Coordinates of C-alpha atoms in Angstrom, one line a residue:
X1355 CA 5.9 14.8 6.6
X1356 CA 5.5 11.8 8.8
X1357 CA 1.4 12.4 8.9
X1358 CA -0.7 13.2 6.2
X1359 CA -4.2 14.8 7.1
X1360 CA -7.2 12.8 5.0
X1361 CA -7.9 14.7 2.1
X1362 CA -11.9 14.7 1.6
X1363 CA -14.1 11.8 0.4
X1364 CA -14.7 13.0 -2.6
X1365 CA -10.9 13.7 -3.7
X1366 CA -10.0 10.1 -2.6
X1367 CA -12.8 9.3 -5.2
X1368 CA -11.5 11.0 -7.9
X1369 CA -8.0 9.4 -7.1
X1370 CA -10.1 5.9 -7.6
X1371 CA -11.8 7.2 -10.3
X1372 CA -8.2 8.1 -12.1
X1373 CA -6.6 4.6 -10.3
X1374 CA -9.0 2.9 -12.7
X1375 CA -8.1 5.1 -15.5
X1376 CA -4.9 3.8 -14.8
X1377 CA -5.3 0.2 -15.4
X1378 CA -7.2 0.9 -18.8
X1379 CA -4.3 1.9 -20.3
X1380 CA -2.7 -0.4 -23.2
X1381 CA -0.2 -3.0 -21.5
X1382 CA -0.2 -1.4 -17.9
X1383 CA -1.0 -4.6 -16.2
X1384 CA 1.5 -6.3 -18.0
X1385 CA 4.2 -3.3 -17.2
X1386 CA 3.2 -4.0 -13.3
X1387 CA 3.5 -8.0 -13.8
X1388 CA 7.3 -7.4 -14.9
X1389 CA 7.6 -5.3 -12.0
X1390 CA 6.1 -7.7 -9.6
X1391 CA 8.5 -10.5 -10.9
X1392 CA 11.8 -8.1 -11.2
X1393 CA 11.1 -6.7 -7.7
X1394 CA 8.4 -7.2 -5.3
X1395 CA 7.9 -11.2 -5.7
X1396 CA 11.2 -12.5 -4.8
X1397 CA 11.1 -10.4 -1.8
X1398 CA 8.4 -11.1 -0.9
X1399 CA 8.8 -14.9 -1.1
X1400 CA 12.0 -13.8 0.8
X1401 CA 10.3 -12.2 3.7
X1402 CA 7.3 -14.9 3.9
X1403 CA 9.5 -18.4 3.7
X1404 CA 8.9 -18.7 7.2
X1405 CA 5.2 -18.9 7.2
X1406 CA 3.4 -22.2 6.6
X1407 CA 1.0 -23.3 3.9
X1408 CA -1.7 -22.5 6.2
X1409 CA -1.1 -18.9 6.8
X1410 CA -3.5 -16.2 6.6
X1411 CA -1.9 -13.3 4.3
X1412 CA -3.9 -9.7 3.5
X1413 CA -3.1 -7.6 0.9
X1414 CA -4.1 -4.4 0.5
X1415 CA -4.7 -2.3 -3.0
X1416 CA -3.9 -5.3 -5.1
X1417 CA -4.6 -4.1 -8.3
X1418 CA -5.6 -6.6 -10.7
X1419 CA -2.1 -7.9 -10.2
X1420 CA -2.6 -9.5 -6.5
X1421 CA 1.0 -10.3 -6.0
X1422 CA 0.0 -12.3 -3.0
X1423 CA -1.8 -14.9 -5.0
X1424 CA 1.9 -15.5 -6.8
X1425 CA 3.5 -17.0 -4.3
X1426 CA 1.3 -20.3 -4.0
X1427 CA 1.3 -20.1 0.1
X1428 CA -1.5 -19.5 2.4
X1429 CA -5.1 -18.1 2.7
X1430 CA -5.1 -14.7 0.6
X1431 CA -7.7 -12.4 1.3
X1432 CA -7.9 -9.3 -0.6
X1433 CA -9.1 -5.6 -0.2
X1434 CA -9.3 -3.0 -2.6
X1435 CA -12.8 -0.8 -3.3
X1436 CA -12.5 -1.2 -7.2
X1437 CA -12.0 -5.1 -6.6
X1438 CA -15.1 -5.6 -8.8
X1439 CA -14.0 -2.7 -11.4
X1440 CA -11.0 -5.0 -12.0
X1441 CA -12.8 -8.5 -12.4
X1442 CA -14.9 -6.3 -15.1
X1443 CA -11.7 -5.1 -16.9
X1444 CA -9.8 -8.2 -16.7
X1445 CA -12.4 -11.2 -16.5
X1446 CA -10.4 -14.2 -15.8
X1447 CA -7.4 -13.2 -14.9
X1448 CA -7.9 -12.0 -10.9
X1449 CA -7.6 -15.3 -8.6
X1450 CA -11.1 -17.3 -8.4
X1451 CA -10.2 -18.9 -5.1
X1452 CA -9.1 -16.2 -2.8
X1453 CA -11.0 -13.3 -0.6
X1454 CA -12.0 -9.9 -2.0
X1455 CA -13.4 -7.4 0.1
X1456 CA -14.6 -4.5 -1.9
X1457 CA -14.3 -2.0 0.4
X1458 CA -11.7 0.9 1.7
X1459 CA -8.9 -0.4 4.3
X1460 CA -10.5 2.0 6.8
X1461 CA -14.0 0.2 6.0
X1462 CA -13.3 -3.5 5.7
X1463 CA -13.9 -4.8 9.2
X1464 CA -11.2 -7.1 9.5
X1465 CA -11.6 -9.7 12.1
X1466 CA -8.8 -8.9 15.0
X1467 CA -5.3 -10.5 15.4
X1468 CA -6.3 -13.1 12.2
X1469 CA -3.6 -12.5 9.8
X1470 CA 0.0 -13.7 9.2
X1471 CA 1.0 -10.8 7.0
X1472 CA -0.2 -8.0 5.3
X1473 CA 1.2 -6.6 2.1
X1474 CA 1.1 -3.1 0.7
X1475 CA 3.1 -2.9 -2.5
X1476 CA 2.1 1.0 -4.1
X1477 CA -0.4 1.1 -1.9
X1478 CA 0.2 3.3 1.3
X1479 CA 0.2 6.5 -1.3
X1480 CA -3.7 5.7 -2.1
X1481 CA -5.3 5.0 0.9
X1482 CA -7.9 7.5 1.9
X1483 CA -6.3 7.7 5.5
X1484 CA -2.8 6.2 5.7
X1485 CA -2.9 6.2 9.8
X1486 CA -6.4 4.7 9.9
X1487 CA -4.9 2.2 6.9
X1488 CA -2.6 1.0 9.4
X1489 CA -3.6 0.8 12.4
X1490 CA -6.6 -1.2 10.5
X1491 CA -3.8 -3.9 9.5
X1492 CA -2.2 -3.8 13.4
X1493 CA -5.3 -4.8 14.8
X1494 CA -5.9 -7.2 12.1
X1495 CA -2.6 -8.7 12.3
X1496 CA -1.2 -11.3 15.1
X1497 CA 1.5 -10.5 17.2
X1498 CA 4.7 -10.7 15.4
X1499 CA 2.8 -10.4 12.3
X1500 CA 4.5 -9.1 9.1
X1501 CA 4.0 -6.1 7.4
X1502 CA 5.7 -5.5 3.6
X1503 CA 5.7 -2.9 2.2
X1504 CA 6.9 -1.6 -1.2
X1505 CA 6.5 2.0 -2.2
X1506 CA 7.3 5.5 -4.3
X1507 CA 9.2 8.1 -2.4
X1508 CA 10.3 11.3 -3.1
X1509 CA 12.2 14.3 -2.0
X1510 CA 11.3 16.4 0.8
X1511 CA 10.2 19.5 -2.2
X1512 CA 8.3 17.6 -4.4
X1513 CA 6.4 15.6 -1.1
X1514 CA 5.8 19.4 0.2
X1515 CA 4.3 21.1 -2.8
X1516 CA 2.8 18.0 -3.6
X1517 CA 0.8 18.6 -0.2
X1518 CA 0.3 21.9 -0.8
X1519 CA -0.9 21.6 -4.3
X1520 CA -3.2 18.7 -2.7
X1521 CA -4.7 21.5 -0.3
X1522 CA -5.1 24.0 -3.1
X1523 CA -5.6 22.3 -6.5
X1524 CA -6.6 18.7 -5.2
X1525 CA -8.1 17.6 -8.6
X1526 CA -5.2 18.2 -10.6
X1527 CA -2.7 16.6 -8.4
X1528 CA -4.2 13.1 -7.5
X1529 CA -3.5 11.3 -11.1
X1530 CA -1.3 9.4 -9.8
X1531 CA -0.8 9.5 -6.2
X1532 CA -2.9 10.7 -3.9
X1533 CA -0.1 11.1 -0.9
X1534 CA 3.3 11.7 -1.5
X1535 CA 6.0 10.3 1.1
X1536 CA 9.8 10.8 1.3
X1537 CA 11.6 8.0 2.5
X1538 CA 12.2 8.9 6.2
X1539 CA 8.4 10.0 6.3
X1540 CA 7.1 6.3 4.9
X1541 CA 9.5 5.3 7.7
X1542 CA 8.5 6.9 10.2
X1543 CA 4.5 6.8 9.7
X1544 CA 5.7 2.8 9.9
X1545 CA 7.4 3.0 12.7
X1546 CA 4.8 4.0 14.8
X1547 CA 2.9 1.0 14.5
X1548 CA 5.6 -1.7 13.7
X1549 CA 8.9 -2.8 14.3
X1550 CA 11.2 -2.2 11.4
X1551 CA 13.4 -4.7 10.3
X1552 CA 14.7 -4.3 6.9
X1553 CA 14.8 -1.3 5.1
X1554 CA 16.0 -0.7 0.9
X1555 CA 16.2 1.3 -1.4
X1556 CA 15.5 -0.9 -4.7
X1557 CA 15.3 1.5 -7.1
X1558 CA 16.9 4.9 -7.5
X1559 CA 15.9 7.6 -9.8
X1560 CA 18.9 10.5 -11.1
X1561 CA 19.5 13.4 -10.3
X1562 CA 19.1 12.2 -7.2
X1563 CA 18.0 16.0 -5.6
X1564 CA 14.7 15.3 -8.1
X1565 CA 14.2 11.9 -8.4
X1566 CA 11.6 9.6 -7.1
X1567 CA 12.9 6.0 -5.3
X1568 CA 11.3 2.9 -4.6
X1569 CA 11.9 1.5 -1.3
X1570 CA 11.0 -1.9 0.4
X1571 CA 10.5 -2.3 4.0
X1572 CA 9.6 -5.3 6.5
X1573 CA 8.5 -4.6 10.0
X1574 CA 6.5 -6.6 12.2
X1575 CA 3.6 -6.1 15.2
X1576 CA 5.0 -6.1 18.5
X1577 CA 4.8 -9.0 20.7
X1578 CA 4.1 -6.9 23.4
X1579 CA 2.4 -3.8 23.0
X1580 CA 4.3 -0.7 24.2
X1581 CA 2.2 2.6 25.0
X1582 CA 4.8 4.4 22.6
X1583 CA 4.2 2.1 19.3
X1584 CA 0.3 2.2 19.9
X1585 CA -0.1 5.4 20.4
X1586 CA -0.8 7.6 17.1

């Protein structure tokens, strides 16, 4: 499904609550650091070469690993609600000199056409609103801004009883995602917004009928607007 409707407040805040959960675990920031540096930091240092030292670059759901704050380039700002959860759990190990904002995408207030770039690496999936997440980060963005993204997909069965398990039985589904996209669904819910540019498949599970994947994309905000990308 290209649109997910927003599950209620309260089941986004049990997703948070088991998001925390998450990162309590025995060695599961390190597991996401080797991840980060196998995957999602060379391309991202890829994608963002072009951008000066003085760029503005938002990333949202950082984790306690705040990829962004790896790559030693620009003005980092940060937002993620359990921002301060993380300092707590980790003390001394999120970046001292950058932005948080401990609030929800769709409540962060982001000052229009201000950033560079905006990264979303396993992030899109826990968002309480995915369209409001976005369209958040176009107006936030400047024109020809980059968005890069890195995310879990799945096949179009397990994305469907996902949802409908999500409708029925919403506390025993949101452990680990609360959303679950299949590839052409992430695309297009990107696409609505953004221009694509580059599109991967990075990582692909087997059998491959069952099997989650983790894809990479980089799109960028329009130029010019066209009724037909800012229109949800």
């Amino acid at each position: 499904m290209a649109r997910h409707r927003p599950v209620p407040v309260q089941i986004w805040q049990e997703a948070q609550r088991h998001e925390l959960a998450r990162w309590q675990a025995p060695g599961a920031l390190e597991a996401a650091l080797t991840e980060a540096e196998a995957l999602w930091l060379p391309r991202l240092a890829k994608a963002l070469s072009g951008l000066s030292r003085h760029a503005r670059i938002l990333e949202v759901g950082p984790g306690p690993v705040c990829l962004a704050a790896r790559l030693g380039k620009g003005k980092v700002t940060f937002v993620d609600p359990l921002a301060e959860d993380y300092r707590r759990l980790f003390p001394g190990r999120l970046p001292e000199r950058a932005r948080f904002i401990a609030q929800p995408i769709e409540k962060a207030k982001l000052p229009h056409s201000t950033f560079d770039a905006a990264i979303l690496i396993r992030a899109i999936d826990r968002v309480h609103n995915p369209e409001i997440a976005l369209a958040e980060i176009h107006q936030a963005l400047v024109p020809g801004g980059l968005v890069l993204v890195g995310n879990e997909t799945f096949p179009k069965w397990r994305a469907m009883l996902h949802y409908v398990l999500l409708q029925t039985m919403p506390r025993l589904v949101v452990r680990r995602q609360l959303y679950r996209f299949t590839a052409p669904a992430l695309r297009k819910t990107l696409a609505r917004r953004f221009w694509i540019t580059e599109a991967e498949c990075v990582r692909r599970g087997t059998p491959a009928w069952a099997a989650a994947e983790l894809w990479w994309f980089v799109a960028e905000k329009p130029e010019e607007e066209e009724e037909s990308v800012a229109d949800v």
